[in-house]
Amino acid sequence: MKTTTMTRVTSLIGGALLGLTTLQASAASEMPPIPDVKGDVVKADGDFKIKFSIGTTQSGAQYRGLEYFEKIVEKRSDGHIQVELFPGAQLGDDLQAVSALQSGTLEMTAPSTSPLVSMFPKFALFDLPFLFPTPEVADEVLDGEIGQQMLKDASTNGLVAIGWAENGYRQLTNSQHPVSSPEDLDGLKIRTMQNPIHLDIWRTLGANPTPMSFAELFTALEQGVVDGQENPWITIQSSKFNEVQDYATETNHVYTPFITLVSERFWNKLPADYQQLLREAAKQMGDYERHVSRTMNDQIKQELADSGMQITELTPEQMKTFQDTVAPVYDDWRDKIGGELIDKVRAVSQ
Ligand code: TK8
């Protein structure tokens, strides 16, 4: 009797584990492979260690990008720079990691730009609703003059900004009911990033927004402290938000970049050739990570639907209602961000 039960339990656990492994493996194996490292070995003095922390988990595109970064840096420094990856906010959320860079206790991180707007007001460009119609427009902005100037401007306050990757287009999820119009948001408690424009967006749409760090989000959703949140499909899946959120709406309301940051204290200890190596590796990581994120986006949306999430795709009319309803957000922020900057992005989209 005892043996039979034991066997059943063991095989059940075995089955569950197997299921889990297969699931995780399926997402990861579909990811575009990590490219080979190109470029010569860079010779410079000294041995260095980089702890690189991110808020998203090991199964996301961001971590995959970091694995490529690690591979490039370790290979091209011939092992003289060792990179250690810390996913899942184990070393702190976006803001905590940035302040660890400033105090020199952490070497690298790659937060969403949104929680950093109090430090770098121009980053608010990436919080304006529906400003980036396609990933190609985002690329032109990030890799063009605007984005490169932003990296320079953000290289202050103990930070050196060396590249762009992406979190991606944000989608709404919630635990209560399907959302296809702003009316459906009435009273819904939505967690936002710690960012004033995001608060403004959700208030304008009629929801009840609360800012909170990403590291606290899963528990807040699970315990019903908030009803919903918004993040790209890949982040929703890699953080398992679908386990506590039955409904999603494909809103694509904001495009969020990840900015690659290095501690200035650490940077100043690096020989110039190694600094250049990190810049090149950050650029290659950013290109690859964006490719992974975009290749996976639709596939992951499908996987979320298959896992039981009810996903609402908006009709063009429904989308227009959302866009018209949030339009006043621009009146409030246009002057603060700089109308010229917004117009430049719009010009790229034409
Ligand atoms: C991860 C965060 C996250 C962001 C958020 O550290 O806070 O919702 O979208 O992905 O940067």
Tab-separated table of C-alpha atoms and ligand atoms in Angstrom:
chain	number	residue	atom	x	y	z
A	1	MET	CA	0.000	0.000	0.000
A	2	LYS	CA	2.653	2.359	1.152
A	3	THR	CA	4.875	1.467	-1.787
A	4	THR	CA	2.061	1.995	-4.277
A	5	THR	CA	1.313	5.458	-2.920
A	6	MET	CA	4.991	6.305	-2.942
A	7	THR	CA	5.340	5.154	-6.525
A	8	ARG	CA	2.314	7.163	-7.585
A	9	VAL	CA	3.525	10.277	-5.851
A	10	THR	CA	6.981	9.874	-7.325
A	11	SER	CA	5.647	9.395	-10.833
A	12	LEU	CA	3.291	12.345	-10.408
A	13	ILE	CA	6.120	14.578	-9.323
A	14	GLY	CA	8.250	13.133	-12.095
A	15	GLY	CA	5.518	13.899	-14.602
A	16	ALA	CA	5.067	17.415	-13.321
A	17	LEU	CA	8.784	18.062	-13.403
A	18	LEU	CA	9.008	16.664	-16.884
A	19	GLY	CA	6.125	18.876	-18.006
A	20	LEU	CA	7.808	21.903	-16.538
A	21	THR	CA	11.160	21.150	-18.107
A	22	THR	CA	9.565	20.610	-21.502
A	23	LEU	CA	7.674	23.876	-21.252
A	24	GLN	CA	10.680	25.927	-20.218
A	25	ALA	CA	12.852	24.233	-22.793
A	26	SER	CA	10.342	24.888	-25.576
A	27	ALA	CA	10.429	28.661	-25.112
A	28	ALA	CA	14.198	28.773	-24.742
A	29	SER	CA	14.926	26.437	-27.640
A	30	GLU	CA	12.882	28.576	-30.029
A	31	MET	CA	15.003	31.613	-29.216
A	32	PRO	CA	17.383	32.675	-31.991
A	33	PRO	CA	20.732	31.050	-31.108
A	34	ILE	CA	23.431	33.079	-29.389
A	35	PRO	CA	25.753	34.245	-32.180
A	36	ASP	CA	29.438	33.350	-32.384
A	37	VAL	CA	31.833	35.887	-30.969
A	38	LYS	CA	33.540	37.968	-33.647
A	39	GLY	CA	36.540	40.200	-33.180
A	40	ASP	CA	40.073	39.867	-31.898
A	41	VAL	CA	41.245	39.368	-28.354
A	42	VAL	CA	41.766	42.742	-26.669
A	43	LYS	CA	44.991	42.976	-24.692
A	44	ALA	CA	45.088	45.214	-21.638
A	45	ASP	CA	46.381	45.141	-18.076
A	46	GLY	CA	44.503	43.806	-15.107
A	47	ASP	CA	41.817	41.306	-14.170
A	48	PHE	CA	38.252	42.408	-13.599
A	49	LYS	CA	34.967	41.004	-12.417
A	50	ILE	CA	31.554	42.286	-13.481
A	51	LYS	CA	28.429	41.467	-11.519
A	52	PHE	CA	25.545	42.205	-13.936
A	53	SER	CA	22.102	42.415	-12.366
A	54	ILE	CA	18.683	42.566	-14.064
A	55	GLY	CA	15.084	42.562	-12.852
A	56	THR	CA	13.682	40.064	-15.351
A	57	THR	CA	14.121	36.317	-14.920
A	58	GLN	CA	16.389	33.757	-16.499
A	59	SER	CA	13.786	32.674	-19.079
A	60	GLY	CA	13.407	36.107	-20.699
A	61	ALA	CA	15.045	37.655	-23.755
A	62	GLN	CA	16.990	40.088	-21.588
A	63	TYR	CA	18.874	37.298	-19.829
A	64	ARG	CA	19.588	35.663	-23.163
A	65	GLY	CA	21.146	38.942	-24.290
A	66	LEU	CA	23.261	39.015	-21.142
A	67	GLU	CA	24.541	35.519	-21.889
A	68	TYR	CA	25.773	36.808	-25.227
A	69	PHE	CA	27.378	39.824	-23.539
A	70	GLU	CA	29.147	37.506	-21.092
A	71	LYS	CA	30.388	35.315	-23.924
A	72	ILE	CA	31.764	38.266	-25.924
A	73	VAL	CA	33.474	39.938	-22.985
A	74	GLU	CA	35.029	36.796	-21.535
A	75	LYS	CA	36.252	35.548	-24.882
A	76	ARG	CA	37.613	38.850	-26.193
A	77	SER	CA	39.315	39.704	-22.903
A	78	ASP	CA	40.807	36.204	-22.953
A	79	GLY	CA	39.235	35.576	-19.555
A	80	HIS	CA	40.641	38.695	-17.931
A	81	ILE	CA	37.147	40.093	-17.478
A	82	GLN	CA	34.744	37.675	-15.807
A	83	VAL	CA	31.017	38.374	-16.017
A	84	GLU	CA	28.560	36.972	-13.493
A	85	LEU	CA	24.815	37.252	-14.190
A	86	PHE	CA	22.169	37.919	-11.537
A	87	PRO	CA	18.611	37.757	-12.976
A	88	GLY	CA	15.272	38.131	-11.177
A	89	ALA	CA	16.143	41.221	-9.101
A	90	GLN	CA	18.131	39.067	-6.621
A	91	LEU	CA	20.498	42.017	-6.155
A	92	GLY	CA	17.668	44.566	-6.088
A	93	ASP	CA	15.034	46.101	-8.325
A	94	ASP	CA	15.823	48.583	-11.114
A	95	LEU	CA	16.283	51.596	-8.823
A	96	GLN	CA	18.231	49.701	-6.169
A	97	ALA	CA	20.577	48.278	-8.787
A	98	VAL	CA	21.193	51.741	-10.247
A	99	SER	CA	22.046	53.114	-6.830
A	100	ALA	CA	24.382	50.148	-6.223
A	101	LEU	CA	26.192	51.155	-9.432
A	102	GLN	CA	26.498	54.685	-8.131
A	103	SER	CA	28.001	53.544	-4.845
A	104	GLY	CA	30.269	51.088	-6.658
A	105	THR	CA	28.987	47.859	-5.061
A	106	LEU	CA	27.643	46.544	-8.384
A	107	GLU	CA	29.258	46.897	-11.813
A	108	MET	CA	26.401	46.643	-14.341
A	109	THR	CA	22.634	46.671	-14.717
A	110	ALA	CA	20.042	47.234	-17.464
A	111	PRO	CA	16.820	48.767	-16.139
A	112	SER	CA	13.765	49.973	-18.001
A	113	THR	CA	14.184	53.693	-18.621
A	114	SER	CA	10.887	54.552	-16.916
A	115	PRO	CA	11.897	54.385	-13.240
A	116	LEU	CA	14.867	56.656	-14.059
A	117	VAL	CA	12.935	59.704	-15.304
A	118	SER	CA	13.362	61.559	-12.038
A	119	MET	CA	17.119	61.360	-12.707
A	120	PHE	CA	16.956	61.780	-16.503
A	121	PRO	CA	13.779	63.691	-17.429
A	122	LYS	CA	14.268	63.198	-21.194
A	123	PHE	CA	13.750	59.435	-20.777
A	124	ALA	CA	10.066	60.322	-20.373
A	125	LEU	CA	9.955	60.304	-24.166
A	126	PHE	CA	9.687	56.510	-23.857
A	127	ASP	CA	6.683	56.750	-21.574
A	128	LEU	CA	4.427	58.684	-23.911
A	129	PRO	CA	1.518	56.549	-25.065
A	130	PHE	CA	1.471	55.215	-28.638
A	131	LEU	CA	4.503	57.274	-29.723
A	132	PHE	CA	6.480	54.416	-31.302
A	133	PRO	CA	4.311	52.803	-33.988
A	134	THR	CA	6.832	50.088	-34.933
A	135	PRO	CA	10.041	48.525	-33.577
A	136	GLU	CA	11.854	50.004	-36.575
A	137	VAL	CA	10.967	53.509	-35.430
A	138	ALA	CA	12.236	52.602	-31.958
A	139	ASP	CA	15.510	51.421	-33.520
A	140	GLU	CA	15.940	54.635	-35.466
A	141	VAL	CA	15.461	56.645	-32.305
A	142	LEU	CA	17.647	54.458	-30.061
A	143	ASP	CA	20.469	53.945	-32.553
A	144	GLY	CA	20.206	57.399	-34.109
A	145	GLU	CA	21.075	60.844	-32.832
A	146	ILE	CA	18.394	61.024	-30.116
A	147	GLY	CA	19.288	57.736	-28.457
A	148	GLN	CA	23.037	58.276	-28.704
A	149	GLN	CA	22.705	61.730	-27.151
A	150	MET	CA	20.625	60.208	-24.346
A	151	LEU	CA	23.420	57.725	-23.594
A	152	LYS	CA	25.835	60.639	-23.282
A	153	ASP	CA	23.460	62.628	-21.096
A	154	ALA	CA	22.859	59.629	-18.847
A	155	SER	CA	26.612	59.167	-18.350
A	156	THR	CA	26.704	61.213	-15.180
A	157	ASN	CA	25.828	60.796	-11.486
A	158	GLY	CA	28.163	57.812	-11.123
A	159	LEU	CA	26.811	56.046	-14.217
A	160	VAL	CA	28.131	55.335	-17.706
A	161	ALA	CA	25.414	54.453	-20.242
A	162	ILE	CA	26.744	52.232	-23.031
A	163	GLY	CA	23.832	50.757	-24.966
A	164	TRP	CA	20.198	50.017	-25.629
A	165	ALA	CA	18.253	46.775	-25.588
A	166	GLU	CA	14.485	46.448	-25.263
A	167	ASN	CA	11.812	45.350	-22.867
A	168	GLY	CA	9.304	45.961	-25.669
A	169	TYR	CA	5.678	46.880	-26.248
A	170	ARG	CA	3.587	46.805	-23.115
A	171	GLN	CA	0.310	44.891	-22.739
A	172	LEU	CA	-2.303	45.081	-20.022
A	173	THR	CA	-3.191	42.088	-17.838
A	174	ASN	CA	-5.708	41.788	-14.988
A	175	SER	CA	-7.425	39.281	-12.737
A	176	GLN	CA	-10.993	40.613	-12.978
A	177	HIS	CA	-12.505	40.676	-16.479
A	178	PRO	CA	-11.735	41.231	-20.174
A	179	VAL	CA	-10.843	44.833	-21.040
A	180	SER	CA	-11.692	46.196	-24.484
A	181	SER	CA	-12.500	49.830	-23.670
A	182	PRO	CA	-11.461	52.475	-21.148
A	183	GLU	CA	-14.830	51.952	-19.374
A	184	ASP	CA	-13.758	48.411	-18.537
A	185	LEU	CA	-10.877	49.904	-16.543
A	186	ASP	CA	-13.159	51.775	-14.200
A	187	GLY	CA	-11.789	51.337	-10.684
A	188	LEU	CA	-9.307	48.586	-11.622
A	189	LYS	CA	-6.175	48.772	-9.467
A	190	ILE	CA	-3.273	48.760	-11.899
A	191	ARG	CA	0.361	48.579	-10.845
A	192	THR	CA	2.541	50.947	-12.840
A	193	MET	CA	6.273	51.476	-12.916
A	194	GLN	CA	7.544	54.263	-10.661
A	195	ASN	CA	6.926	56.910	-13.292
A	196	PRO	CA	4.596	59.934	-13.340
A	197	ILE	CA	3.511	59.610	-16.986
A	198	HIS	CA	2.428	56.020	-16.476
A	199	LEU	CA	0.358	57.124	-13.493
A	200	ASP	CA	-1.144	59.836	-15.661
A	201	ILE	CA	-1.955	57.396	-18.492
A	202	TRP	CA	-3.886	54.989	-16.276
A	203	ARG	CA	-5.663	57.740	-14.357
A	204	THR	CA	-6.709	59.343	-17.653
A	205	LEU	CA	-8.050	55.982	-18.802
A	206	GLY	CA	-10.153	55.740	-15.626
A	207	ALA	CA	-8.183	53.094	-13.740
A	208	ASN	CA	-6.791	53.339	-10.232
A	209	PRO	CA	-2.982	53.172	-10.676
A	210	THR	CA	-0.368	52.468	-7.977
A	211	PRO	CA	3.388	52.740	-8.582
A	212	MET	CA	5.422	49.808	-7.312
A	213	SER	CA	8.792	48.206	-7.981
A	214	PHE	CA	8.878	45.240	-10.333
A	215	ALA	CA	10.395	43.030	-7.638
A	216	GLU	CA	7.229	43.305	-5.515
A	217	LEU	CA	4.797	42.817	-8.374
A	218	PHE	CA	4.161	39.077	-8.483
A	219	THR	CA	3.232	38.941	-4.793
A	220	ALA	CA	1.059	42.038	-5.102
A	221	LEU	CA	-0.858	40.424	-7.978
A	222	GLU	CA	-1.096	37.092	-6.199
A	223	GLN	CA	-2.438	38.648	-3.015
A	224	GLY	CA	-4.827	40.944	-4.859
A	225	VAL	CA	-3.155	44.131	-3.627
A	226	VAL	CA	-3.500	45.189	-7.275
A	227	ASP	CA	-5.811	43.752	-9.956
A	228	GLY	CA	-3.540	44.252	-12.925
A	229	GLN	CA	-0.267	45.345	-14.408
A	230	GLU	CA	1.254	45.999	-17.830
A	231	ASN	CA	4.427	44.609	-19.395
A	232	PRO	CA	5.550	43.063	-22.690
A	233	TRP	CA	4.361	39.479	-23.416
A	234	ILE	CA	7.833	38.098	-22.876
A	235	THR	CA	8.114	39.708	-19.450
A	236	ILE	CA	4.581	38.583	-18.546
A	237	GLN	CA	5.539	35.007	-19.377
A	238	SER	CA	9.038	34.960	-17.903
A	239	SER	CA	7.647	36.404	-14.641
A	240	LYS	CA	4.716	33.941	-14.668
A	241	PHE	CA	2.156	36.721	-14.275
A	242	ASN	CA	-0.260	34.561	-16.295
A	243	GLU	CA	-0.508	32.281	-13.257
A	244	VAL	CA	-2.245	35.081	-11.351
A	245	GLN	CA	-3.824	37.069	-14.217
A	246	ASP	CA	-6.569	35.476	-16.333
A	247	TYR	CA	-7.136	38.363	-18.744
A	248	ALA	CA	-4.909	40.310	-21.082
A	249	THR	CA	-5.453	43.033	-23.665
A	250	GLU	CA	-3.035	43.663	-26.502
A	251	THR	CA	-2.757	47.426	-26.028
A	252	ASN	CA	0.842	48.052	-27.199
A	253	HIS	CA	0.453	51.368	-25.361
A	254	VAL	CA	4.110	52.080	-24.546
A	255	TYR	CA	7.459	50.904	-25.934
A	256	THR	CA	10.044	50.434	-23.149
A	257	PRO	CA	13.809	50.223	-23.800
A	258	PHE	CA	16.365	48.718	-21.443
A	259	ILE	CA	19.416	50.913	-20.963
A	260	THR	CA	22.783	49.234	-20.339
A	261	LEU	CA	24.570	50.951	-17.459
A	262	VAL	CA	28.032	50.588	-15.911
A	263	SER	CA	29.203	51.892	-12.557
A	264	GLU	CA	31.427	54.913	-13.188
A	265	ARG	CA	33.725	53.894	-10.330
A	266	PHE	CA	34.302	50.553	-12.020
A	267	TRP	CA	34.543	52.141	-15.481
A	268	ASN	CA	37.328	54.445	-14.362
A	269	LYS	CA	39.409	51.469	-13.258
A	270	LEU	CA	39.190	49.839	-16.690
A	271	PRO	CA	41.904	50.369	-19.315
A	272	ALA	CA	40.514	52.303	-22.322
A	273	ASP	CA	40.708	49.195	-24.531
A	274	TYR	CA	38.476	47.275	-22.136
A	275	GLN	CA	36.067	50.202	-21.981
A	276	GLN	CA	35.837	50.011	-25.757
A	277	LEU	CA	35.305	46.245	-25.558
A	278	LEU	CA	32.363	46.744	-23.196
A	279	ARG	CA	30.844	49.329	-25.541
A	280	GLU	CA	31.105	46.962	-28.504
A	281	ALA	CA	29.700	44.053	-26.499
A	282	ALA	CA	26.789	46.204	-25.272
A	283	LYS	CA	25.966	47.189	-28.835
A	284	GLN	CA	26.054	43.572	-30.032
A	285	MET	CA	24.000	42.428	-27.050
A	286	GLY	CA	21.408	45.135	-27.743
A	287	ASP	CA	21.007	44.198	-31.401
A	288	TYR	CA	20.744	40.496	-30.607
A	289	GLU	CA	18.405	40.972	-27.630
A	290	ARG	CA	16.025	43.130	-29.671
A	291	HIS	CA	16.018	40.448	-32.353
A	292	VAL	CA	15.215	37.761	-29.749
A	293	SER	CA	12.507	39.876	-28.141
A	294	ARG	CA	10.799	40.585	-31.479
A	295	THR	CA	11.071	37.039	-32.776
A	296	MET	CA	9.523	35.716	-29.568
A	297	ASN	CA	6.764	38.298	-29.114
A	298	ASP	CA	3.945	36.662	-31.109
A	299	GLN	CA	5.002	33.162	-30.204
A	300	ILE	CA	4.837	33.983	-26.519
A	301	LYS	CA	1.473	35.683	-26.885
A	302	GLN	CA	0.255	32.397	-28.383
A	303	GLU	CA	1.824	30.369	-25.573
A	304	LEU	CA	0.092	32.587	-23.011
A	305	ALA	CA	-3.227	32.025	-24.789
A	306	ASP	CA	-2.552	28.267	-24.883
A	307	SER	CA	-1.836	28.338	-21.162
A	308	GLY	CA	-5.381	29.628	-20.599
A	309	MET	CA	-5.008	33.371	-20.575
A	310	GLN	CA	-7.933	35.102	-22.280
A	311	ILE	CA	-6.333	37.613	-24.636
A	312	THR	CA	-8.376	40.479	-26.101
A	313	GLU	CA	-7.139	41.876	-29.400
A	314	LEU	CA	-8.553	45.336	-30.000
A	315	THR	CA	-10.316	46.297	-33.230
A	316	PRO	CA	-8.940	49.440	-34.930
A	317	GLU	CA	-11.945	51.384	-33.549
A	318	GLN	CA	-11.359	50.127	-30.002
A	319	MET	CA	-7.672	51.000	-30.326
A	320	LYS	CA	-8.582	54.485	-31.491
A	321	THR	CA	-10.801	54.968	-28.450
A	322	PHE	CA	-7.828	54.171	-26.193
A	323	GLN	CA	-5.578	56.521	-28.167
A	324	ASP	CA	-8.096	59.376	-28.144
A	325	THR	CA	-8.772	58.938	-24.436
A	326	VAL	CA	-5.084	59.188	-23.460
A	327	ALA	CA	-4.342	62.093	-25.835
A	328	PRO	CA	-4.577	64.697	-23.005
A	329	VAL	CA	-1.471	63.111	-21.446
A	330	TYR	CA	0.484	64.833	-24.222
A	331	ASP	CA	-0.884	68.261	-23.231
A	332	ASP	CA	0.462	67.759	-19.732
A	333	TRP	CA	3.894	66.458	-20.724
A	334	ARG	CA	4.731	68.010	-24.065
A	335	ASP	CA	6.467	71.074	-22.663
A	336	LYS	CA	8.174	69.229	-19.827
A	337	ILE	CA	9.738	66.667	-22.178
A	338	GLY	CA	10.359	69.064	-25.039
A	339	GLY	CA	7.937	69.322	-27.942
A	340	GLU	CA	10.816	69.320	-30.392
A	341	LEU	CA	11.983	65.892	-29.266
A	342	ILE	CA	8.474	64.476	-29.632
A	343	ASP	CA	8.157	66.001	-33.109
A	344	LYS	CA	11.491	64.462	-34.119
A	345	VAL	CA	10.221	61.007	-33.176
A	346	ARG	CA	6.999	61.661	-35.076
A	347	ALA	CA	9.070	62.726	-38.096
A	348	VAL	CA	10.909	59.377	-37.979
A	349	SER	CA	7.546	57.607	-38.141
A	350	GLN	CA	6.410	59.430	-41.288
B	1	TK8	C1	12.554	44.657	-14.835
B	1	TK8	C2	11.660	45.862	-15.087
B	1	TK8	C3	10.373	45.491	-15.766
B	1	TK8	C4	9.547	46.722	-16.101
B	1	TK8	C5	8.575	46.956	-14.976
B	1	TK8	O1	13.546	45.015	-13.960
B	1	TK8	O2	9.002	47.386	-13.909
B	1	TK8	O3	7.394	46.670	-15.163
B	1	TK8	O4	8.852	46.553	-17.299
B	1	TK8	O5	10.597	44.666	-16.829
B	1	TK8	O6	12.383	46.851	-15.825
